[in-house]
XYZ file of C-alpha atoms in Angstrom:
283
model
C -84.214 -104.519 -148.553
C -87.072 -102.766 -146.778
C -84.996 -100.983 -144.123
C -86.539 -98.323 -142.005
C -84.712 -98.627 -138.690
C -80.951 -98.946 -138.226
C -79.202 -100.079 -135.060
C -75.711 -98.834 -134.500
C -73.865 -101.025 -132.090
C -70.689 -99.502 -130.678
C -67.700 -97.620 -132.153
C -66.077 -94.353 -131.873
C -67.508 -90.895 -132.620
C -67.553 -91.520 -136.434
C -70.397 -93.942 -135.911
C -72.385 -91.136 -134.314
C -71.736 -88.997 -137.457
C -72.822 -91.922 -139.643
C -76.059 -92.419 -137.600
C -76.924 -88.717 -137.900
C -76.324 -88.829 -141.690
C -78.698 -91.788 -141.848
C -81.304 -89.774 -139.762
C -80.940 -86.827 -142.190
C -81.786 -89.279 -145.019
C -85.031 -90.342 -143.268
C -84.089 -93.475 -141.322
C -84.889 -94.143 -137.748
C -81.509 -94.777 -135.900
C -80.998 -96.271 -132.431
C -77.693 -96.347 -130.737
C -75.928 -98.512 -128.144
C -72.408 -98.272 -126.873
C -72.132 -94.526 -126.355
C -73.133 -94.096 -122.583
C -70.067 -91.926 -122.009
C -71.510 -89.172 -124.117
C -75.047 -87.763 -124.551
C -78.104 -89.864 -123.478
C -79.737 -89.441 -126.898
C -77.092 -91.924 -128.164
C -77.645 -94.524 -125.610
C -80.816 -96.614 -126.361
C -81.556 -99.937 -124.808
C -79.581 -102.730 -126.565
C -82.754 -104.698 -127.130
C -84.303 -101.882 -129.225
C -81.061 -101.660 -131.190
C -80.931 -105.317 -132.004
C -84.586 -105.251 -133.043
C -83.905 -102.852 -135.844
C -84.208 -103.799 -139.490
C -80.421 -103.917 -139.835
C -77.422 -103.571 -137.541
C -74.247 -101.671 -138.158
C -70.971 -102.731 -136.339
C -68.057 -100.279 -136.001
C -64.642 -99.784 -137.527
C -63.019 -102.044 -136.477
C -65.816 -104.317 -135.333
C -63.507 -105.763 -132.612
C -60.015 -105.027 -131.383
C -59.710 -107.631 -128.682
C -61.351 -110.598 -130.581
C -63.872 -110.922 -127.726
C -66.025 -107.819 -127.575
C -67.489 -105.384 -130.000
C -65.243 -102.232 -130.194
C -67.056 -99.701 -127.914
C -64.607 -97.159 -126.625
C -67.297 -94.658 -125.691
C -69.195 -97.041 -123.438
C -68.664 -98.376 -119.955
C -70.466 -101.666 -121.027
C -69.334 -104.632 -123.069
C -71.068 -106.616 -125.743
C -69.516 -110.034 -126.183
C -69.203 -111.367 -129.768
C -70.181 -114.893 -128.706
C -73.611 -113.556 -127.548
C -74.632 -111.760 -130.683
C -75.422 -114.328 -133.509
C -78.366 -115.841 -131.638
C -79.926 -112.319 -131.345
C -79.494 -111.198 -134.901
C -81.378 -113.918 -136.796
C -81.481 -113.164 -140.543
C -81.386 -109.408 -140.572
C -78.508 -107.720 -142.408
C -75.455 -107.032 -140.237
C -73.048 -104.568 -141.695
C -69.579 -105.042 -140.352
C -65.879 -104.133 -140.733
C -63.538 -107.000 -141.481
C -65.975 -109.969 -141.289
C -63.250 -112.572 -140.563
C -62.564 -110.755 -137.226
C -66.022 -112.054 -136.084
C -66.307 -115.303 -137.846
C -62.903 -116.367 -136.502
C -64.302 -115.857 -132.921
C -67.703 -117.346 -133.475
C -68.337 -119.370 -136.619
C -72.046 -118.723 -136.190
C -71.518 -115.262 -137.613
C -70.868 -117.103 -140.976
C -74.459 -118.221 -140.868
C -75.780 -114.681 -140.612
C -76.537 -112.106 -143.282
C -73.100 -110.481 -142.863
C -72.040 -107.713 -145.151
C -68.468 -106.423 -144.944
C -68.647 -102.655 -145.909
C -64.893 -102.519 -145.416
C -64.468 -104.730 -148.494
C -67.253 -102.937 -150.507
C -66.283 -101.004 -153.683
C -65.530 -97.511 -152.998
C -64.698 -97.782 -149.255
C -60.964 -97.932 -149.614
C -60.923 -95.109 -152.215
C -63.154 -92.807 -150.178
C -60.914 -93.344 -147.130
C -57.524 -92.955 -148.963
C -57.486 -89.150 -149.158
C -58.385 -88.382 -145.559
C -55.806 -91.044 -144.494
C -53.174 -89.329 -146.568
C -54.179 -85.936 -145.199
C -53.943 -87.225 -141.661
C -50.550 -88.795 -142.388
C -49.314 -85.433 -143.522
C -50.648 -83.853 -140.328
C -48.699 -86.257 -138.159
C -45.524 -85.578 -140.209
C -45.859 -81.873 -139.785
C -46.351 -82.223 -136.143
C -43.177 -84.293 -135.800
C -40.934 -82.592 -138.266
C -40.417 -78.871 -137.644
C -38.964 -77.865 -141.003
C -40.338 -77.367 -144.589
C -40.538 -80.674 -146.439
C -39.137 -79.281 -149.625
C -36.697 -81.897 -151.212
C -37.078 -84.179 -148.118
C -36.668 -87.754 -149.459
C -39.674 -89.791 -148.615
C -40.270 -93.528 -149.244
C -43.873 -94.771 -149.844
C -44.007 -98.561 -149.298
C -46.716 -100.043 -151.326
C -48.701 -98.445 -154.222
C -52.356 -99.348 -153.565
C -55.032 -96.716 -152.986
C -53.520 -95.398 -149.755
C -49.975 -95.495 -151.139
C -50.994 -93.462 -154.171
C -52.865 -90.920 -152.063
C -49.870 -90.521 -149.628
C -47.440 -90.100 -152.598
C -49.539 -87.351 -154.161
C -49.899 -85.716 -150.727
C -46.077 -85.781 -150.240
C -45.467 -84.548 -153.761
C -47.865 -81.605 -153.172
C -45.680 -80.725 -150.106
C -42.607 -80.683 -152.493
C -41.087 -83.799 -151.128
C -38.621 -86.007 -153.075
C -40.936 -89.077 -153.412
C -39.859 -92.632 -154.003
C -42.243 -95.645 -154.127
C -41.141 -99.199 -153.232
C -43.215 -102.021 -155.033
C -42.531 -105.689 -155.481
C -43.511 -105.879 -159.220
C -43.093 -103.773 -162.333
C -46.823 -103.498 -163.236
C -47.039 -99.862 -161.915
C -43.706 -98.626 -163.408
C -45.299 -96.475 -166.133
C -47.594 -94.814 -163.595
C -44.835 -94.275 -161.096
C -42.548 -92.785 -163.618
C -45.214 -90.503 -165.156
C -46.065 -89.245 -161.739
C -42.366 -88.236 -161.317
C -41.517 -90.621 -158.487
C -38.458 -92.583 -157.894
C -38.651 -96.416 -157.578
C -37.350 -99.035 -155.287
C -38.064 -102.670 -154.709
C -39.835 -103.453 -151.475
C -37.935 -106.622 -150.731
C -34.472 -105.117 -151.379
C -34.123 -101.331 -150.872
C -31.073 -100.120 -152.608
C -30.637 -96.841 -150.674
C -32.420 -97.295 -147.276
C -30.182 -94.697 -145.709
C -31.420 -92.061 -148.053
C -34.897 -91.533 -146.546
C -35.897 -89.167 -143.841
C -39.524 -90.233 -143.878
C -40.997 -93.686 -144.669
C -44.743 -94.261 -145.019
C -45.543 -98.062 -145.055
C -48.967 -99.259 -146.353
C -48.146 -102.903 -146.670
C -49.333 -105.319 -143.872
C -46.153 -107.466 -144.156
C -42.810 -107.311 -142.263
C -40.972 -105.252 -144.731
C -39.257 -103.013 -142.203
C -37.510 -105.842 -140.334
C -34.355 -105.851 -138.254
C -32.135 -106.008 -141.256
C -33.656 -103.074 -143.086
C -34.142 -100.928 -139.960
C -30.442 -101.316 -139.151
C -29.569 -99.782 -142.536
C -31.829 -96.793 -142.196
C -30.911 -93.180 -141.482
C -31.163 -93.218 -137.593
C -33.083 -89.977 -137.741
C -35.675 -91.433 -140.062
C -39.405 -91.186 -139.164
C -41.560 -94.197 -139.866
C -45.320 -93.824 -140.258
C -46.888 -97.345 -140.617
C -50.382 -97.218 -141.950
C -50.729 -101.011 -142.537
C -53.537 -102.836 -140.861
C -53.293 -105.504 -138.137
C -49.794 -105.465 -136.686
C -48.326 -103.262 -139.494
C -45.176 -103.959 -141.381
C -42.449 -102.610 -138.916
C -40.435 -104.364 -136.163
C -41.432 -101.682 -133.726
C -39.519 -103.297 -130.764
C -36.276 -103.190 -132.765
C -37.040 -99.733 -133.970
C -37.135 -98.542 -130.381
C -33.794 -100.244 -129.693
C -32.326 -98.314 -132.618
C -34.032 -95.132 -131.376
C -35.794 -94.841 -134.692
C -39.263 -93.078 -134.288
C -41.780 -95.522 -135.632
C -45.477 -94.827 -135.344
C -48.328 -97.339 -136.078
C -50.888 -94.989 -137.192
C -54.002 -97.109 -138.174
C -57.563 -95.845 -138.397
C -56.562 -92.281 -139.168
C -59.734 -90.945 -140.703
C -61.718 -91.722 -137.640
C -59.174 -90.075 -135.357
C -58.436 -86.924 -137.501
C -61.738 -86.566 -139.531
C -64.396 -88.401 -137.882
C -67.330 -86.543 -139.430
C -65.990 -87.225 -142.939
C -65.270 -90.840 -141.845
C -68.755 -91.213 -140.556
C -70.245 -89.859 -143.774
C -68.163 -92.295 -145.773
C -69.515 -95.158 -143.838
C -73.175 -93.897 -144.346
C -72.517 -93.372 -148.049
C -71.162 -96.890 -148.612
C -73.812 -98.699 -146.523
C -76.634 -96.684 -148.086
C -75.423 -97.573 -151.506
C -75.403 -101.196 -150.644
C -78.971 -101.007 -149.222
C -80.154 -99.278 -152.341
C -78.481 -102.029 -154.413
C -80.372 -104.615 -152.425
C -77.089 -106.199 -150.989
C -77.928 -108.094 -147.918
């Protein structure tokens, strides 16, 4: 790909940091969707869409109708974009969120950087660090020997387990299968089965990373009523939040933490992943 100009369309402050990193690496970057901040980040949308490639934000859309643009007073509708993007590479986050709204996006040169190798790994550590920051804000005591359950043992689950262990928590991991047993035991964690928690009342903190309804009414009714739930799972999470409120259990759906707590680092991760894709000729 011969890319010299990059158009950044919408997003939060992490996209500004991503754009600035591209500029430091010699690209010409144009921005649209940031009119609530400095004018230098508010080019004409036509000039943005004329760039050699377009980068859509994390997430690309929240309402399934418009591009996610929290720093703009304007709206860009998903339905209007495909006819203006022709065959140029369009880097997006969760491509199905766009193709489900307008199937014409499936005809574009759409590259999902959210699914690119390395993106999840890069984001796991800042996600875990932000999770611990939330916990320390809400729990005003040392976490030594506090029993913590990590639900799911993917990249984010592993990072959260390590972060909790570093804070001297008593860490347990719930998984569905036995494939990670050796790794879990070697790390010094206890183990539960996600579908049948043996000791739900034990935990003072539960961190869920699985986007399935694991913390349903039945499970919530068995928890320690003073438990804190941090749900990191995408989409709607894996917690019955309405029932948690009825039970007076504090449950927080904390998605997109790197962008909220560490936007500069999150922006640099986006730039790093997309730059690598460009260098590899993907798109």
